[in-house]
Every structure is written in C-alpha cells, then in structure tokens.
Short mmCIF file of C-alpha atoms in Angstrom, two decimals:
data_model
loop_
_atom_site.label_atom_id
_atom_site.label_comp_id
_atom_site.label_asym_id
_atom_site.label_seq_id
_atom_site.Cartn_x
_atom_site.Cartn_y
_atom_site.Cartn_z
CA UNK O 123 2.64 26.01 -6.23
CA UNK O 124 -0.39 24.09 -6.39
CA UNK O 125 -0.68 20.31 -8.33
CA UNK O 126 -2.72 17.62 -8.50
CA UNK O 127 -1.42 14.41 -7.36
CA UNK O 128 -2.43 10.81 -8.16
CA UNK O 129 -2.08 7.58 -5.58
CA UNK O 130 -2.82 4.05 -7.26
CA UNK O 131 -3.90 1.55 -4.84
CA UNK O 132 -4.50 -2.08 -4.62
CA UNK O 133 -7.87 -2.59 -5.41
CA UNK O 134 -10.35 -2.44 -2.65
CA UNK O 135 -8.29 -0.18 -0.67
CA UNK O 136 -9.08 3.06 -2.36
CA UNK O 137 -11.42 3.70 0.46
CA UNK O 138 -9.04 3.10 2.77
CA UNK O 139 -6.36 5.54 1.29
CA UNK O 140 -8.75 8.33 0.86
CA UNK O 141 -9.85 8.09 4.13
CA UNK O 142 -5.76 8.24 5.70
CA UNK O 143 -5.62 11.29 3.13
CA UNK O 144 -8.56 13.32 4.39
CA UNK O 145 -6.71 12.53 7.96
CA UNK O 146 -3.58 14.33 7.14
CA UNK O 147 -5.43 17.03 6.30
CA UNK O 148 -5.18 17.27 2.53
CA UNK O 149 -7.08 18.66 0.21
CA UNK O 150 -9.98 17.70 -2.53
CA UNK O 151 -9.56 14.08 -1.95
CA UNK O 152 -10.95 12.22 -4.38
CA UNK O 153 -11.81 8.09 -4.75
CA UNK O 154 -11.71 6.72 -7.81
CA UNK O 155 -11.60 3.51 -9.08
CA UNK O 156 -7.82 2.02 -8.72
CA UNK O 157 -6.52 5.49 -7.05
CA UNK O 158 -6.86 8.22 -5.08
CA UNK O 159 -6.59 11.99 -6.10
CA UNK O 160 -5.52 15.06 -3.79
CA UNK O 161 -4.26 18.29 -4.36
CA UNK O 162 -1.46 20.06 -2.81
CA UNK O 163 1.67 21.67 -2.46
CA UNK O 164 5.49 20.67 -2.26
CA UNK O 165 4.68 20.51 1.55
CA UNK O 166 1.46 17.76 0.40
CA UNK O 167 3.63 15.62 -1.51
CA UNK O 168 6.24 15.10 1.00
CA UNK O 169 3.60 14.09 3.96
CA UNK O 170 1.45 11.80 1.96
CA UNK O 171 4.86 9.51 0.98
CA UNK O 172 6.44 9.68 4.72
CA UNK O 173 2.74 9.06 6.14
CA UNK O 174 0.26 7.06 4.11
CA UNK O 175 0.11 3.58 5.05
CA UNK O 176 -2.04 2.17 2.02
CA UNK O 177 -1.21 3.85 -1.25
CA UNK O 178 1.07 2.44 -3.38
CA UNK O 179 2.96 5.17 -4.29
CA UNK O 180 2.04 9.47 -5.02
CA UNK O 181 2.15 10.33 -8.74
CA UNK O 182 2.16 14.38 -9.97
CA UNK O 183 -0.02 14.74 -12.65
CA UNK O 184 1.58 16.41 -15.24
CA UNK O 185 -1.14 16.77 -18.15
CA UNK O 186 -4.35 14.75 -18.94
CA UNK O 187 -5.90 14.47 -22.79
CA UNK O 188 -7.82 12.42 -24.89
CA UNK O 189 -5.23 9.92 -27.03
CA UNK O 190 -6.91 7.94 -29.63
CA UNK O 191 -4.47 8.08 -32.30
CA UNK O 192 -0.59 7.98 -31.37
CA UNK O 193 -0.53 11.44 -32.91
CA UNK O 194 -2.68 12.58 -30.40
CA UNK O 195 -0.53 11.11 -27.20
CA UNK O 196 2.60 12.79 -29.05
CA UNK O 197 1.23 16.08 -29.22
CA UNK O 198 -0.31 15.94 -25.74
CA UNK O 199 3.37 15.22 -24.19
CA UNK O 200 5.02 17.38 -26.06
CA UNK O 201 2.70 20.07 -25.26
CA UNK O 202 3.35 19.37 -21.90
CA UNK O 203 5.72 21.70 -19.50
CA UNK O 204 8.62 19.21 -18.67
CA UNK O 205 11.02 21.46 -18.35
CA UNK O 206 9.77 23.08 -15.20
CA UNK O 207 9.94 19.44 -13.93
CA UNK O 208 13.25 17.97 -15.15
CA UNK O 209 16.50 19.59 -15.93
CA UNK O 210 18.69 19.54 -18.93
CA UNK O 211 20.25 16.35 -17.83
CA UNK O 212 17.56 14.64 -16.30
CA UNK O 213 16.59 11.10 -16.64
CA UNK O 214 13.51 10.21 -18.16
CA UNK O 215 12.49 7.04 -18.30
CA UNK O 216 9.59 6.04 -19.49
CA UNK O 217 6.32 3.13 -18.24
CA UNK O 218 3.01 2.88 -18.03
CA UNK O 219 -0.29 1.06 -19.27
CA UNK O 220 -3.42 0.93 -21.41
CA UNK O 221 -6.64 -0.40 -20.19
CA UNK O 222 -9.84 -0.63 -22.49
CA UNK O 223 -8.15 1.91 -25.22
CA UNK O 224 -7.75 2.45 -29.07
CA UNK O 225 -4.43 2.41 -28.36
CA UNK O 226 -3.34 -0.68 -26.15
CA UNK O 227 0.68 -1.38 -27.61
CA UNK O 228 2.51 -0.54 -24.05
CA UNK O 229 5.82 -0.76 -26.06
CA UNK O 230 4.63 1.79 -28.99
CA UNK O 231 2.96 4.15 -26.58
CA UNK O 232 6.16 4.21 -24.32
CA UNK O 233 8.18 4.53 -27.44
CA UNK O 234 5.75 7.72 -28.74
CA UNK O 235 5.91 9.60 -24.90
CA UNK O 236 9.69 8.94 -24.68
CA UNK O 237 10.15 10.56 -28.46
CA UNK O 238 7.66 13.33 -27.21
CA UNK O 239 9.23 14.28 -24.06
CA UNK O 240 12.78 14.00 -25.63
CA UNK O 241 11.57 16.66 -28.23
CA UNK O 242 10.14 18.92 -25.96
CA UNK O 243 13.26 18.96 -23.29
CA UNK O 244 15.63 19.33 -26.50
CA UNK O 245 13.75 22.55 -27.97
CA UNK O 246 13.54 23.76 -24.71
CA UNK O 247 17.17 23.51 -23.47
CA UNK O 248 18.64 23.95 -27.14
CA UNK O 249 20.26 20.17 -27.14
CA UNK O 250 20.15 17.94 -29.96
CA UNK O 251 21.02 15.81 -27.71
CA UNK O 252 19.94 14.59 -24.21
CA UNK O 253 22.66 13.51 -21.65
CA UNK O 254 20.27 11.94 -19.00
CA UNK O 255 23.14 11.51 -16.90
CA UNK O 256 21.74 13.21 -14.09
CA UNK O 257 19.30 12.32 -11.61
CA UNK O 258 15.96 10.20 -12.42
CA UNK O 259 12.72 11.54 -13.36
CA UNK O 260 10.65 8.70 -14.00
CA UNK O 261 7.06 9.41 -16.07
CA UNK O 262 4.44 7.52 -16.04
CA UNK O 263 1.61 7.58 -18.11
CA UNK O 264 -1.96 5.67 -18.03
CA UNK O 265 -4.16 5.25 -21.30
CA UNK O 266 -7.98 3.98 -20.06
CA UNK O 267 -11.09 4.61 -22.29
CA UNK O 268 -8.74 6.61 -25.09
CA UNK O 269 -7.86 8.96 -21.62
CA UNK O 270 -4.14 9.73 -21.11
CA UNK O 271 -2.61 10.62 -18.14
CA UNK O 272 1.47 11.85 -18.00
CA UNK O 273 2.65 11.33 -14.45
CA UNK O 274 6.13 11.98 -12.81
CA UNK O 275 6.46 9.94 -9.58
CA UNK O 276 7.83 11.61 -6.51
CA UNK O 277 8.35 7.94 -4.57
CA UNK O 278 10.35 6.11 -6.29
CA UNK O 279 10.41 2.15 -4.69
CA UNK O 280 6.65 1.78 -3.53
CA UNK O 281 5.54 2.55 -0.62
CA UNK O 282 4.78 -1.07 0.45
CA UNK O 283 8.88 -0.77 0.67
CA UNK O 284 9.28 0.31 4.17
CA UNK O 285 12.71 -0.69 4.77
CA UNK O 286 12.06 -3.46 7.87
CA UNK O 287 11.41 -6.47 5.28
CA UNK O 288 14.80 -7.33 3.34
CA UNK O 289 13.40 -10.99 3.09
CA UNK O 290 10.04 -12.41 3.12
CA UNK O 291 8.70 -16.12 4.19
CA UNK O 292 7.18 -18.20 0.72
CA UNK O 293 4.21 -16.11 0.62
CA UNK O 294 4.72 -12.22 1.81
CA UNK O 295 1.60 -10.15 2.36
CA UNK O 296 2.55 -6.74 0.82
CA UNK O 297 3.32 -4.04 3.69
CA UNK O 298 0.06 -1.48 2.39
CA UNK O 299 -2.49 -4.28 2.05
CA UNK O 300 -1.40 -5.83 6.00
CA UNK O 301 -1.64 -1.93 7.17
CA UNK O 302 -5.30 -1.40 4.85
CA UNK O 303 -6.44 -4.77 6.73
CA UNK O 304 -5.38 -3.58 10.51
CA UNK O 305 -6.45 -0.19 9.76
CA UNK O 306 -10.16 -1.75 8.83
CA UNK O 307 -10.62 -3.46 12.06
CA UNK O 308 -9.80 0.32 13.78
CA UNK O 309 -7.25 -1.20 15.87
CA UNK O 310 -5.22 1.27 17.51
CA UNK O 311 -3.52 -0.02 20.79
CA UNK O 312 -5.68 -0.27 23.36
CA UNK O 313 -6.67 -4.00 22.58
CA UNK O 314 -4.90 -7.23 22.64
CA UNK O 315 -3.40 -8.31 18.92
CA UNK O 316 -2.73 -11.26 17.93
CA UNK O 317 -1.66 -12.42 13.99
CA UNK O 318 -1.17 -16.68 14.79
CA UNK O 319 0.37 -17.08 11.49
CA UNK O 320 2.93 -14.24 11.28
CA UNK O 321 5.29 -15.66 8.43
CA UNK O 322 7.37 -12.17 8.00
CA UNK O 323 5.71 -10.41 10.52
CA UNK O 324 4.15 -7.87 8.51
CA UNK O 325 0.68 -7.75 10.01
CA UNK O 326 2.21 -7.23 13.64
CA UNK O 327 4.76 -4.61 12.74
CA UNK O 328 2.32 -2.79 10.86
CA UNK O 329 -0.21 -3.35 13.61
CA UNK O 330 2.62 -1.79 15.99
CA UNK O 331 3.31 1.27 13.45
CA UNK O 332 -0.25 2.03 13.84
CA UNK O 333 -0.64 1.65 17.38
CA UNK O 334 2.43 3.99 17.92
CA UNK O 335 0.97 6.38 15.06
CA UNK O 336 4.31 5.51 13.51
CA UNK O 337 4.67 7.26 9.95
CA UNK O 338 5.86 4.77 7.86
CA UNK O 339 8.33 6.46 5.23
CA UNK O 340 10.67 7.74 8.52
CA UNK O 341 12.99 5.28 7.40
CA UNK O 342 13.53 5.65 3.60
CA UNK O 343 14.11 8.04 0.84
CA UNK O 344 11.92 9.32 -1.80
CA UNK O 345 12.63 10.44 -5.41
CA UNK O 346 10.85 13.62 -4.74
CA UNK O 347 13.59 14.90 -1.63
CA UNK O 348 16.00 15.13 -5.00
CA UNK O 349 13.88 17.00 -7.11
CA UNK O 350 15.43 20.36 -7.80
CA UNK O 351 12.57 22.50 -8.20
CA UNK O 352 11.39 20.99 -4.60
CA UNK O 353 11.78 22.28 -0.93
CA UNK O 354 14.24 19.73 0.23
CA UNK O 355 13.96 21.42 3.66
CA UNK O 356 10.45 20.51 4.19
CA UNK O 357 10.97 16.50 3.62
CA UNK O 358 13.33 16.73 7.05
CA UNK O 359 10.41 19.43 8.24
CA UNK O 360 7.58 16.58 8.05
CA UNK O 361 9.80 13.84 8.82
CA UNK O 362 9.92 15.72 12.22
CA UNK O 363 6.51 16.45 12.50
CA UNK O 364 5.81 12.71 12.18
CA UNK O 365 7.99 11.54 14.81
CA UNK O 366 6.33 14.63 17.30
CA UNK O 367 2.63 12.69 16.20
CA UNK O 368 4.12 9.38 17.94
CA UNK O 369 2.67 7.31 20.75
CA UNK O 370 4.45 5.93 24.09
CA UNK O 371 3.15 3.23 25.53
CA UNK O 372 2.79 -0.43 26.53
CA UNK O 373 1.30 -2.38 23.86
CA UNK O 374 0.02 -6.04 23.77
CA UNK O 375 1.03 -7.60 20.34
CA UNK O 376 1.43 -11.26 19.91
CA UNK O 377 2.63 -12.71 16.81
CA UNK O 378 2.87 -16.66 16.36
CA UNK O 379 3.97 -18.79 13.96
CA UNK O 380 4.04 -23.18 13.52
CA UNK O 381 7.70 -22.84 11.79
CA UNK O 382 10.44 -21.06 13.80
CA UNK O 383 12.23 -19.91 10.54
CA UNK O 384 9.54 -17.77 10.23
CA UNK O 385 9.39 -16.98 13.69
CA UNK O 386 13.18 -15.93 13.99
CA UNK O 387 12.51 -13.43 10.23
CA UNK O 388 9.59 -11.64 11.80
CA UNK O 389 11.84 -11.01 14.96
CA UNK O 390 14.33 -9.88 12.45
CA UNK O 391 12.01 -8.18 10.51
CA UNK O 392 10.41 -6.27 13.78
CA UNK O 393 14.35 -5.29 14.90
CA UNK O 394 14.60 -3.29 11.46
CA UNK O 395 11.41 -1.61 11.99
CA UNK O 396 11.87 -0.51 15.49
CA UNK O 397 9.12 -2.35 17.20
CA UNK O 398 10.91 -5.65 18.02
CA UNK O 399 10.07 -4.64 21.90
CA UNK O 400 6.50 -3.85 21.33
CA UNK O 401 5.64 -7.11 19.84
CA UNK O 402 5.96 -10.58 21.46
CA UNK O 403 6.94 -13.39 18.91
CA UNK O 404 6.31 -17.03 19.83
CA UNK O 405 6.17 -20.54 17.71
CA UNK O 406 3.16 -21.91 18.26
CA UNK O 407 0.35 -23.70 15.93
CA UNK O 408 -2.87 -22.16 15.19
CA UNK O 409 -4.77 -25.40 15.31
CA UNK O 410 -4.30 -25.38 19.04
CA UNK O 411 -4.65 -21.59 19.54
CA UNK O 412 -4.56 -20.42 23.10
CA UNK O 413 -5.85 -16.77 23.29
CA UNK O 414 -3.76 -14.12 25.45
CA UNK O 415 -6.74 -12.81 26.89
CA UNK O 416 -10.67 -12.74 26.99
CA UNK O 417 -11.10 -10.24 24.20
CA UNK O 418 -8.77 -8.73 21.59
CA UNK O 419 -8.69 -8.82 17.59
CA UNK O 420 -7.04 -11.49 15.78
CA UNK O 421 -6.06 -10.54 12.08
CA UNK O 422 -4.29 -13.22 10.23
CA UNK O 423 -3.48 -13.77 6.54
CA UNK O 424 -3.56 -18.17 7.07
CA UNK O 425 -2.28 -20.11 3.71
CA UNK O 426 -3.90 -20.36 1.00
CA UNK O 427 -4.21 -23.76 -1.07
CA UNK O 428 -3.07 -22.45 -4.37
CA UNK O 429 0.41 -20.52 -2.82
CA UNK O 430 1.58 -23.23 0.46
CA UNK O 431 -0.42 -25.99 0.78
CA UNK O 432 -2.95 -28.72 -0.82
CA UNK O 433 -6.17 -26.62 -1.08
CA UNK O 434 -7.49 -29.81 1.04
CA UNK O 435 -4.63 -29.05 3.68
CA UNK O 436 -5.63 -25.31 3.87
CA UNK O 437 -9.74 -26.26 4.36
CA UNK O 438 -8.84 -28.26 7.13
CA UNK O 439 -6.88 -25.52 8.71
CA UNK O 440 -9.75 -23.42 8.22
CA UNK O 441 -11.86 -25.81 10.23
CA UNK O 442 -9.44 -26.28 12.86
CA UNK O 443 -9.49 -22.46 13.42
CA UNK O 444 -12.79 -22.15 13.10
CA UNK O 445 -13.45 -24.96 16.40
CA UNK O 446 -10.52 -22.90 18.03
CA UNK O 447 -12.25 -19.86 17.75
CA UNK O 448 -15.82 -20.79 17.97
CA UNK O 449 -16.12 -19.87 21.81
CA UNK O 450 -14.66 -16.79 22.13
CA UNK O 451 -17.22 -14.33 21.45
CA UNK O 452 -14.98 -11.46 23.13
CA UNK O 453 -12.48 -11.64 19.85
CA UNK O 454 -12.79 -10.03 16.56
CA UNK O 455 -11.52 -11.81 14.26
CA UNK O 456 -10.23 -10.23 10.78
CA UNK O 457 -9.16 -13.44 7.99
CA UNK O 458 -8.42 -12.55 4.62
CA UNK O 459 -8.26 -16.20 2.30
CA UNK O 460 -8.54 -16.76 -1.49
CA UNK O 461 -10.91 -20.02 -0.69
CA UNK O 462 -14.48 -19.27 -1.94
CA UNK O 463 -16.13 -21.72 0.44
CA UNK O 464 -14.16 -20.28 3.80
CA UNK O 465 -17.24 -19.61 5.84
CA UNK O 466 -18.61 -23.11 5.58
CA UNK O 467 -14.99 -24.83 6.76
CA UNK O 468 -14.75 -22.02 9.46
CA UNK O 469 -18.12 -23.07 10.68
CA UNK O 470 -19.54 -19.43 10.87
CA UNK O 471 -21.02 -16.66 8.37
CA UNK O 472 -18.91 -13.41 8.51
CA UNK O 473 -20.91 -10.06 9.84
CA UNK O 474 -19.14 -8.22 6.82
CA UNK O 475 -17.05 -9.29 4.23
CA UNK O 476 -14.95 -7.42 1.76
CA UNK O 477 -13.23 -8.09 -2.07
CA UNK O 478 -9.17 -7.61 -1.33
CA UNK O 479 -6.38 -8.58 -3.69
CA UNK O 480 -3.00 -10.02 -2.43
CA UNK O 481 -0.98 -9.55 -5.09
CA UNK O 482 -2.54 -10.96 -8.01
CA UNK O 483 -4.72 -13.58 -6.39
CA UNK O 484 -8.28 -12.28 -5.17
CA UNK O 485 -9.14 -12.60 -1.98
CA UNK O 486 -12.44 -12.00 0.42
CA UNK O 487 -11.36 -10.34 3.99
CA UNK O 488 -14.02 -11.98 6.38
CA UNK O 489 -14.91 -9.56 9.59
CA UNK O 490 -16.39 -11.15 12.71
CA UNK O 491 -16.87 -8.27 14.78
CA UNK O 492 -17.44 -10.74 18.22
CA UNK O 493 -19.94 -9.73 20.69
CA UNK O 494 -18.78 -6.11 21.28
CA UNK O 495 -19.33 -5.53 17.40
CA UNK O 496 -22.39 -6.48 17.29
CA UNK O 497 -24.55 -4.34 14.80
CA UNK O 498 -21.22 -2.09 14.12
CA UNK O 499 -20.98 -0.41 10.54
CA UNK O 500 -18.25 -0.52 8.61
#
C-alpha cells in the first residue's frame, strides 16, 4: 500500500533531507518549509528511519483538512480511518501544534483529536471503552494557516537519537544538524577531518558514519517495526541492505578537544558508535592549532558566548582561530557560531554562508571553501 509520509526538520536543513531522500531512491520528494514529504510503501518507511541522517523523525500522514472551528478538527479525525492503523487496544496518545491558526489552544485541540479518535476506534471495534493497554500509536497533528494535518509516527525517539551519545558535554550539537553540516561540505573520506573542539564527539562520529556510508538507525528500534499492519520482515531486510552499502577503509579523522573530560566522552561516545578506531581523539587547544596535513576540511561547532563562555571570551577565540587558520589556504573550513559579527573577529569574509538553528539558538554556518573551492557552488 501506498502513503504519504511527512519528515520535520530543523530549519535550514530541509534541503539537505530532501536531497538524502531523492538518494535512497524514494519517491515524489517534496521540500517544504519545516519538512520534507515522500511517498512510499511499508518498504519506504522502514529505509528512510534506518538511513536518513538529517530528518528528525518520518511521520504517516493520516488525513489533511481545513480546521477553523474545533468542530471542524473533530469531524476531520473522526472521519479518519484509524482503525486500519491501530488495533482495539492500541495506545493513542495524543501532541502536536498550531502555528498562525484560528485555532491556536494546543491543550483544547489535543483534547478535541483525542475525543475524536477515541470515538471513531470505539464505533469501530464496538467498545465503550478503550483499553490502550497495548502497544503505542502516537498521533500527531499540525494546525498552520487553519490547515490540519493527523500524523501517526513510525520513529518513535528522534532520529537525532542514534544510540552512541548516552551523555553529552554542556553544550551538545544535536546528532542530524552535525551530520546536515558534514554532509554540506561533501565530505566523504577521502580528505583529512578534523573537528578541534569535539566536546561529545558528534561531528567526528557522524563525519565517520558518512565516510563509511554507515546508516545510522542500524543500532536502534523504531515504533514502526511493531506496527501490526507492517512487514516486520522488511525492517531486518533493509537493515541488511544498509550494512551491504558500507565502506572499508582507512580514514583520517582527528578530533581535539582543550578539556580531557570531553576528550575521554567522545572516545566513549565513538566506542558506542563503532568508529572509535576510525577516529583519532587528542586534547589539544584550538588557539594553537597544528593542522594534520596540508589540506583537509575542518568543521567545528566552537562555543558560543551566550551557552559556555563570556561572549568577550568566545570573540577572542574566534580571533585566535582565525590567525591560526589564516595561512592555510589548502583547508576548508566549515564554522557554525551564533555571534553576528564572526567574520570580522575571524579576520576573513566567508565564500558562502548559511541560516542553521542549534537547538533553539540561531546560528550562521560560515563556508570557506580554501583554494581548491574556489568559485564552487553550493
């Protein structure tokens, strides 16, 4: 059976996403503001959770309607076909959001679908009463410009939760935006790498996963593989298709950090993941940076004055990586930093800049493409 499917991103990575999902070969892949569409089968839904790197997580869309009133988004649920989705003693729960809407109560609008759903699954299965003592279904639903959207979502945790990162450092970099940022710089192995403040390790392990072609759901479940209605048989089927896609070979990652806590929990970190032997972990400050080689790419997420340090503290940081950098035109360097005025303390104007968030907090990513990039497109 065909469906329509639904992956929200981070902003400024929907690009990004769509492009991975035209890659695995799926089908009418749309970019849209905030998300990604595809269509596909059972077979679709499993390979976009085990492979995409940059989506946070793959959403079936179950029904889409106008909702002005909250009569309307009750009758548009419960017209809905549920029960060809979730069984008599499913678990439903309910979440979701409203964005520029007549109706913007998240509360009252989860409160209406839950009532709606409830209705529908209790005509349908004869039960006054629901159990939901089975497995979990969880809906979503998104209200934007008086358009609903119902959604059941066949992750479950998101997909930034790989399963290598049980801890993070102070300020984590989530898992899909460190993969969107290697992915941009079209790393994939045959260069040096170097991230010279790792914290977790994230950026290098992801950089590794990529270099190796590495799916990155191999090591994790997915709400979807319990679905009943599902081919559980072809979650194990792409799971093994993923691991035949893999790369051998030598790879020349560097990841350095100024504080060896952080240091020993990217080592960790890179053990759980599988690529503790690809990378090569050192403590070392970036203010005195000594480049493994002539030419590479150097992607770093350095601290941001709001999150780890006096803004002050951070700008001079920026400077001293700037003078560290400044003669080594065979690097391309990839820095993504909240600070507005980052060009003028790193000492150079970026060949291409782009609008990132981490987490909540925006962020430019600055692209110096170094003399081998010169008049590259991006």
């Amino acid at each position: 059976m065909n469906f329509q499917y639904s992956v929200p991103c981070l902003f400024g990575l929907e690009g990004v996403a769509g492009d991975e999902l035209r890659r695995l070969g799926l089908e009418n892949v749309r970019v849209e503001n905030g998300r990604v569409r595809f269509s596909g089968d059972d077979r679709a839904m499993a390979k976009a959770n085990i492979c995409l790197r940059t989506g946070e997580r793959v959403l079936l869309i179950l029904a889409e309607f106008k909702a002005v009133t909250f009569e309307e988004l009750f009758q548009g649920v419960y017209q809905t076909n549920l029960e060809d989705f979730i069984p008599r003693n499913g678990a439903f729960p309910v979440k979701g959001h409203c964005l520029n809407s007549r109706l913007m109560s998240v509360p009252d609008c989860q409160a209406i679908v839950k009532k709606a759903a409830s209705k529908r699954l209790g005509e349908r299965y004869g039960l006054q009463w629901l159990p939901e003592d089975g497995d979990k279904f969880q809906l979503q639903f998104s209200i934007m410009n008086d358009h609903a959207a119902l959604y059941l979502d066949t992750t479950g945790a998101g997909l930034h939760k790989r399963g290598y990162r049980a801890v993070g450092n102070a300020a984590p970099l989530r898992e899909t935006l460190a993969a969107a940022m290697v992915l941009l710089t079209r790393y994939r192995g045959r260069e040096i790498f170097l991230d010279p403040f790792c914290g977790s390790g994230t950026i290098p392990i992801e950089a590794a996963w990529i270099a190796m072609n590495r799916a990155p759901g191999l090591q994790r479940r997915f709400a979807g593989e319990a679905f009943p209605w599902a081919d559980k048989a072809l979650w194990q089927e792409e799971k093994e298709a993923a691991r035949q896609r893999e790369y051998r070979g030598e790879y020349r990652i560097f990841a350095r950090d100024n504080d060896p806590k952080a240091v020993s929990l990217s080592m960790a970190n890179a053990r759980k993941a599988g690529v503790d032997k690809q990378i090569q972990f050192q403590d070392a400050d970036a203010t005195a940076l000594r480049l493994p080689g002539q030419e590479g790419v150097l992607v770093c997420n350095p601290p941001y004055g709001e999150r780890m340090l006096e803004r002050r503290d951070a700008q001079r940081l920026y400077e001293a990586l700037g003078r560290q950098l400044r003669n080594a035109p065979g690097w391309k360097q990839y820095i993504i930093t909240s600070e507005p005025e980052f060009e003028r303390y790193f000492g150079r104007r970026a060949d291409k800049k782009r609008k990132l968030y981490n987490g909540m907090i925006p962020c430019n990513y600055y692209m110096y493409f170094g003399d081998s990039g010169k008049g590259r497109k991006k």
